[in-house]
PDB file of C-alpha atoms in Angstrom:
ATOM      1  CA  MET O 128      -6.686  12.475  25.235  1.00 61.00           C
ATOM      2  CA  LEU O 129      -8.887   9.383  25.005  1.00 65.00           C
ATOM      3  CA  ARG O 130      -9.511  10.128  21.360  1.00 68.00           C
ATOM      4  CA  ARG O 131      -5.755  10.041  20.637  1.00 69.00           C
ATOM      5  CA  LEU O 132      -5.447   6.730  22.457  1.00 70.00           C
ATOM      6  CA  LEU O 133      -8.349   5.182  20.566  1.00 69.00           C
ATOM      7  CA  GLN O 134      -7.264   6.410  17.113  1.00 71.00           C
ATOM      8  CA  PRO O 135      -4.962   3.402  16.428  1.00 76.00           C
ATOM      9  CA  VAL O 136      -7.752   1.041  17.509  1.00 74.00           C
ATOM     10  CA  TRP O 137     -10.189   2.673  15.093  1.00 71.00           C
ATOM     11  CA  VAL O 138      -7.629   2.555  12.287  1.00 74.00           C
ATOM     12  CA  LEU O 139      -6.996  -1.156  12.989  1.00 74.00           C
ATOM     13  CA  LEU O 140     -10.735  -1.910  12.983  1.00 72.00           C
ATOM     14  CA  ALA O 141     -11.131   0.069   9.758  1.00 74.00           C
ATOM     15  CA  ILE O 142      -8.282  -1.898   8.169  1.00 75.00           C
ATOM     16  CA  ILE O 143      -9.858  -5.206   9.206  1.00 74.00           C
ATOM     17  CA  PHE O 144     -13.219  -4.060   7.850  1.00 72.00           C
ATOM     18  CA  LEU O 145     -11.632  -2.973   4.569  1.00 75.00           C
ATOM     19  CA  ILE O 146      -9.806  -6.297   4.255  1.00 76.00           C
ATOM     20  CA  GLU O 147     -13.186  -8.021   4.563  1.00 73.00           C
ATOM     21  CA  ALA O 148     -14.646  -5.663   1.958  1.00 74.00           C
ATOM     22  CA  TRP O 149     -11.648  -6.221  -0.317  1.00 74.00           C
ATOM     23  CA  LEU O 150     -12.059  -9.984   0.017  1.00 71.00           C
ATOM     24  CA  TRP O 151     -15.761  -9.627  -0.780  1.00 70.00           C
ATOM     25  CA  ASP O 152     -15.042  -7.524  -3.876  1.00 73.00           C
ATOM     26  CA  HIS O 153     -12.269  -9.780  -5.151  1.00 71.00           C
ATOM     27  CA  LEU O 154     -13.862 -13.112  -4.321  1.00 68.00           C
ATOM     28  CA  GLU O 155     -17.128 -12.265  -6.039  1.00 69.00           C
ATOM     29  CA  PRO O 156     -15.567 -12.672  -9.529  1.00 75.00           C
ATOM     30  CA  VAL O 157     -13.829 -15.858  -8.363  1.00 73.00           C
ATOM     31  CA  VAL O 158     -17.167 -17.200  -7.143  1.00 68.00           C
ATOM     32  CA  ALA O 159     -18.746 -16.208 -10.471  1.00 69.00           C
ATOM     33  CA  TRP O 160     -15.951 -18.061 -12.261  1.00 74.00           C
ATOM     34  CA  VAL O 161     -16.494 -21.160 -10.097  1.00 68.00           C
ATOM     35  CA  VAL O 162     -20.240 -20.907 -10.714  1.00 63.00           C
ATOM     36  CA  ALA O 163     -19.539 -20.839 -14.449  1.00 67.00           C
ATOM     37  CA  LEU O 164     -16.976 -23.643 -14.214  1.00 70.00           C
ATOM     38  CA  ILE O 165     -19.036 -26.193 -12.351  1.00 67.00           C
ATOM     39  CA  PRO O 166     -22.775 -26.549 -12.702  1.00 70.00           C
ATOM     40  CA  LEU O 167     -23.500 -23.992  -9.988  1.00 67.00           C
ATOM     41  CA  ALA O 168     -25.322 -21.792 -12.493  1.00 70.00           C
ATOM     42  CA  ARG O 169     -28.203 -24.267 -12.403  1.00 77.00           C
ATOM     43  CA  LEU O 170     -28.007 -24.285  -8.607  1.00 76.00           C
ATOM     44  CA  LYS O 171     -28.078 -20.492  -8.590  1.00 77.00           C
ATOM     45  CA  GLU O 172     -31.087 -20.477 -10.916  1.00 81.00           C
ATOM     46  CA  TRP O 173     -32.864 -23.113  -8.835  1.00 83.00           C
ATOM     47  CA  LEU O 174     -32.057 -21.246  -5.622  1.00 82.00           C
ATOM     48  CA  ALA O 175     -33.231 -17.923  -7.104  1.00 83.00           C
ATOM     49  CA  ASP O 176     -36.546 -19.529  -8.081  1.00 85.00           C
ATOM     50  CA  ARG O 177     -36.984 -20.909  -4.551  1.00 84.00           C
ATOM     51  CA  VAL O 178     -36.033 -17.591  -2.951  1.00 85.00           C
ATOM     52  CA  ASP O 179     -38.648 -15.777  -5.038  1.00 85.00           C
ATOM     53  CA  ALA O 180     -41.302 -17.983  -3.433  1.00 87.00           C
ATOM     54  CA  LEU O 181     -40.048 -17.325   0.116  1.00 86.00           C
ATOM     55  CA  SER O 182     -40.872 -14.536   2.504  1.00 88.00           C
ATOM     56  CA  PRO O 183     -38.058 -12.093   3.301  1.00 87.00           C
ATOM     57  CA  ALA O 184     -37.648 -13.616   6.792  1.00 87.00           C
ATOM     58  CA  MET O 185     -37.218 -17.111   5.368  1.00 88.00           C
ATOM     59  CA  THR O 186     -34.776 -15.696   2.824  1.00 88.00           C
ATOM     60  CA  LEU O 187     -32.704 -14.416   5.737  1.00 87.00           C
ATOM     61  CA  ILE O 188     -32.457 -17.996   7.002  1.00 87.00           C
ATOM     62  CA  VAL O 189     -31.365 -19.184   3.545  1.00 84.00           C
ATOM     63  CA  PHE O 190     -28.701 -16.452   3.617  1.00 85.00           C
ATOM     64  CA  ALA O 191     -27.439 -17.102   7.159  1.00 84.00           C
ATOM     65  CA  VAL O 192     -27.574 -20.869   7.701  1.00 84.00           C
ATOM     66  CA  PRO O 193     -24.908 -22.039   5.193  1.00 80.00           C
ATOM     67  CA  ILE O 194     -22.262 -19.976   6.986  1.00 79.00           C
ATOM     68  CA  ILE O 195     -22.768 -21.821  10.290  1.00 84.00           C
ATOM     69  CA  PRO O 196     -20.878 -25.019   9.291  1.00 83.00           C
ATOM     70  CA  LEU O 197     -17.769 -22.950   8.552  1.00 84.00           C
ATOM     71  CA  PHE O 198     -17.475 -21.812  12.171  1.00 86.00           C
ATOM     72  CA  PRO O 199     -16.110 -25.177  13.400  1.00 89.00           C
ATOM     73  CA  LEU O 200     -13.518 -25.083  10.604  1.00 87.00           C
ATOM     74  CA  LYS O 201     -12.301 -21.729  11.927  1.00 86.00           C
ATOM     75  CA  LEU O 202     -12.143 -23.239  15.412  1.00 88.00           C
ATOM     76  CA  VAL O 203     -10.006 -26.078  14.030  1.00 90.00           C
ATOM     77  CA  GLY O 204      -7.689 -23.465  12.543  1.00 88.00           C
ATOM     78  CA  LEU O 205      -7.434 -21.710  15.897  1.00 87.00           C
ATOM     79  CA  TRP O 206      -6.830 -25.036  17.661  1.00 90.00           C
ATOM     80  CA  LEU O 207      -4.003 -25.787  15.229  1.00 91.00           C
ATOM     81  CA  LEU O 208      -2.509 -22.368  15.943  1.00 88.00           C
ATOM     82  CA  THR O 209      -2.634 -22.929  19.712  1.00 90.00           C
ATOM     83  CA  HIS O 210      -0.812 -26.239  19.237  1.00 91.00           C
ATOM     84  CA  GLU O 211       1.880 -24.489  17.173  1.00 88.00           C
ATOM     85  CA  TYR O 212       0.944 -25.915  13.788  1.00 90.00           C
ATOM     86  CA  TRP O 213       1.409 -22.442  12.352  1.00 89.00           C
ATOM     87  CA  LEU O 214       1.240 -23.062   8.620  1.00 92.00           C
ATOM     88  CA  THR O 215      -1.617 -25.569   8.816  1.00 92.00           C
ATOM     89  CA  GLY O 216      -3.536 -23.397  11.283  1.00 89.00           C
ATOM     90  CA  VAL O 217      -3.202 -20.217   9.271  1.00 88.00           C
ATOM     91  CA  SER O 218      -4.011 -22.085   6.045  1.00 90.00           C
ATOM     92  CA  THR O 219      -7.110 -23.680   7.565  1.00 90.00           C
ATOM     93  CA  PHE O 220      -8.305 -20.403   9.028  1.00 84.00           C
ATOM     94  CA  LEU O 221      -7.720 -18.505   5.768  1.00 83.00           C
ATOM     95  CA  PHE O 222      -9.427 -21.260   3.758  1.00 85.00           C
ATOM     96  CA  ALA O 223     -12.476 -21.075   6.049  1.00 85.00           C
ATOM     97  CA  LYS O 224     -12.460 -17.280   5.813  1.00 80.00           C
ATOM     98  CA  MET O 225     -12.214 -17.255   2.011  1.00 78.00           C
ATOM     99  CA  LEU O 226     -14.836 -19.979   1.660  1.00 80.00           C
ATOM    100  CA  GLY O 227     -17.144 -18.106   4.027  1.00 81.00           C
ATOM    101  CA  VAL O 228     -16.791 -14.831   2.137  1.00 77.00           C
ATOM    102  CA  GLY O 229     -17.270 -16.660  -1.181  1.00 76.00           C
ATOM    103  CA  VAL O 230     -20.401 -18.505  -0.037  1.00 80.00           C
ATOM    104  CA  THR O 231     -21.769 -15.315   1.509  1.00 81.00           C
ATOM    105  CA  ALA O 232     -21.141 -13.361  -1.707  1.00 79.00           C
ATOM    106  CA  PHE O 233     -22.837 -16.103  -3.750  1.00 80.00           C
ATOM    107  CA  LEU O 234     -25.860 -16.252  -1.453  1.00 84.00           C
ATOM    108  CA  PHE O 235     -26.119 -12.485  -1.086  1.00 85.00           C
ATOM    109  CA  ASP O 236     -26.168 -12.143  -4.858  1.00 82.00           C
ATOM    110  CA  VAL O 237     -29.113 -14.563  -4.983  1.00 84.00           C
ATOM    111  CA  THR O 238     -31.012 -13.183  -1.978  1.00 88.00           C
ATOM    112  CA  ARG O 239     -30.197  -9.434  -2.060  1.00 89.00           C
ATOM    113  CA  ASP O 240     -33.463  -8.192  -3.561  1.00 89.00           C
ATOM    114  CA  LYS O 241     -35.616 -10.220  -1.187  1.00 89.00           C
ATOM    115  CA  LEU O 242     -33.513  -9.272   1.854  1.00 90.00           C
ATOM    116  CA  LEU O 243     -33.687  -5.576   0.990  1.00 91.00           C
ATOM    117  CA  GLU O 244     -37.492  -5.801   1.230  1.00 91.00           C
ATOM    118  CA  MET O 245     -37.029  -5.878   5.010  1.00 91.00           C
ATOM    119  CA  HIS O 246     -36.647  -2.275   6.163  1.00 93.00           C
ATOM    120  CA  TRP O 247     -34.278  -3.093   9.023  1.00 91.00           C
ATOM    121  CA  PHE O 248     -32.032  -5.087   6.673  1.00 90.00           C
ATOM    122  CA  GLU O 249     -32.054  -2.256   4.147  1.00 92.00           C
ATOM    123  CA  ARG O 250     -31.024   0.211   6.888  1.00 93.00           C
ATOM    124  CA  LEU O 251     -28.327  -2.220   8.052  1.00 89.00           C
ATOM    125  CA  TYR O 252     -27.063  -2.631   4.479  1.00 90.00           C
ATOM    126  CA  GLU O 253     -26.917   1.154   3.972  1.00 92.00           C
ATOM    127  CA  TRP O 254     -25.169   1.535   7.349  1.00 88.00           C
ATOM    128  CA  VAL O 255     -22.526  -1.034   6.322  1.00 85.00           C
ATOM    129  CA  LEU O 256     -21.976   0.830   3.053  1.00 86.00           C
ATOM    130  CA  ARG O 257     -21.555   4.123   4.978  1.00 88.00           C
ATOM    131  CA  LEU O 258     -19.222   2.366   7.424  1.00 82.00           C
ATOM    132  CA  ARG O 259     -17.160   1.099   4.513  1.00 81.00           C
ATOM    133  CA  ALA O 260     -16.881   4.619   3.106  1.00 84.00           C
ATOM    134  CA  LYS O 261     -15.886   5.967   6.539  1.00 81.00           C
ATOM    135  CA  ALA O 262     -13.294   3.180   6.974  1.00 80.00           C
ATOM    136  CA  THR O 263     -11.838   4.004   3.570  1.00 80.00           C
ATOM    137  CA  GLU O 264     -11.667   7.677   4.538  1.00 82.00           C
ATOM    138  CA  LEU O 265      -9.960   6.785   7.830  1.00 77.00           C
ATOM    139  CA  VAL O 266      -7.408   4.414   6.297  1.00 77.00           C
ATOM    140  CA  GLU O 267      -6.596   6.472   3.190  1.00 81.00           C
ATOM    141  CA  PRO O 268      -4.071   8.781   4.944  1.00 82.00           C
ATOM    142  CA  VAL O 269      -2.323   5.720   6.395  1.00 76.00           C
ATOM    143  CA  LYS O 270      -2.178   4.091   2.950  1.00 77.00           C
ATOM    144  CA  GLN O 271      -0.847   7.333   1.459  1.00 81.00           C
ATOM    145  CA  ARG O 272       1.876   7.541   4.113  1.00 77.00           C
ATOM    146  CA  ILE O 273       2.863   3.920   3.469  1.00 73.00           C
ATOM    147  CA  ARG O 274       3.032   4.648  -0.272  1.00 74.00           C
ATOM    148  CA  GLU O 275       5.277   7.636   0.432  1.00 74.00           C
ATOM    149  CA  LEU O 276       7.498   5.522   2.682  1.00 69.00           C
ATOM    150  CA  ILE O 277       7.816   2.838   0.019  1.00 68.00           C
ATOM    151  CA  LYS O 278       8.407   5.346  -2.761  1.00 70.00           C
ATOM    152  CA  GLY O 279      11.130   7.065  -0.767  1.00 60.00           C
ATOM    153  CA  ASN O 280      10.752  10.473  -2.399  1.00 60.00           C
ATOM    154  CA  GLY O 281      11.592  13.526  -0.396  1.00 56.00           C
ATOM    155  CA  GLU O 282      13.894  14.124   2.516  1.00 60.00           C
ATOM    156  CA  GLY O 283      12.425  12.253   5.485  1.00 60.00           C
ATOM    157  CA  TRP O 284      14.121   9.573   7.556  1.00 60.00           C
ATOM    158  CA  SER O 285      12.358   6.983   5.422  1.00 61.00           C
ATOM    159  CA  SER O 286      13.914   8.366   2.253  1.00 65.00           C
ATOM    160  CA  ARG O 287      17.355   8.348   3.804  1.00 69.00           C
ATOM    161  CA  THR O 288      16.787   4.814   5.110  1.00 73.00           C
ATOM    162  CA  LEU O 289      15.663   3.568   1.702  1.00 70.00           C
ATOM    163  CA  ARG O 290      18.657   5.214   0.008  1.00 73.00           C
ATOM    164  CA  LEU O 291      20.942   3.569   2.581  1.00 75.00           C
ATOM    165  CA  ILE O 292      19.334   0.180   1.882  1.00 79.00           C
ATOM    166  CA  GLN O 293      19.729   0.733  -1.855  1.00 80.00           C
ATOM    167  CA  ARG O 294      23.418   1.604  -1.446  1.00 81.00           C
ATOM    168  CA  PHE O 295      23.908  -1.467   0.726  1.00 79.00           C
ATOM    169  CA  ARG O 296      22.198  -3.717  -1.850  1.00 81.00           C
ATOM    170  CA  LYS O 297      24.317  -2.183  -4.627  1.00 82.00           C
ATOM    171  CA  SER O 298      27.530  -2.818  -2.695  1.00 79.00           C
ATOM    172  CA  VAL O 299      26.475  -6.433  -2.014  1.00 76.00           C
ATOM    173  CA  HIS O 300      25.717  -6.978  -5.704  1.00 76.00           C
ATOM    174  CA  GLU O 301      29.035  -5.428  -6.728  1.00 79.00           C
ATOM    175  CA  ALA O 302      30.877  -7.648  -4.249  1.00 72.00           C
ATOM    176  CA  ARG O 303      29.561 -10.783  -5.901  1.00 67.00           C
TER     177      ARG O 303
END
């Protein structure tokens, strides 16, 4: 019984996790493009040289600290939302989120090898990869059902509803 009640919560958490993973995957090329566009390649090279000289624990600090200044920006976005500045609040929050994922992807690319020297970080990294695979497995049936609903093939209520909408749209277009 409890399992049935918690299933939607787990699916929602899996979706949120997969959105983060999707952002990570799709922002990494954008970050690479920005690095190529502005002289961040030299910064990346310089940072990689410095990271090679650091211990893994100090590398963790290099990885974690630049994200901290983005937290107040997210709080500003939430403050704007609470004061009903919806568009500005959502835009600010999304900007902070995208910037955070981009900076994290950039820094993780530079520090990955050194961070993976720490056994606990390597286990954590492997656990996150397994969690991502499990989230994908959990969300895949939901995505498939949504695809079926959108496609409208078959004889379910969704198919009939989509056909009704299509007939309605056709009659509206013909009336013009």
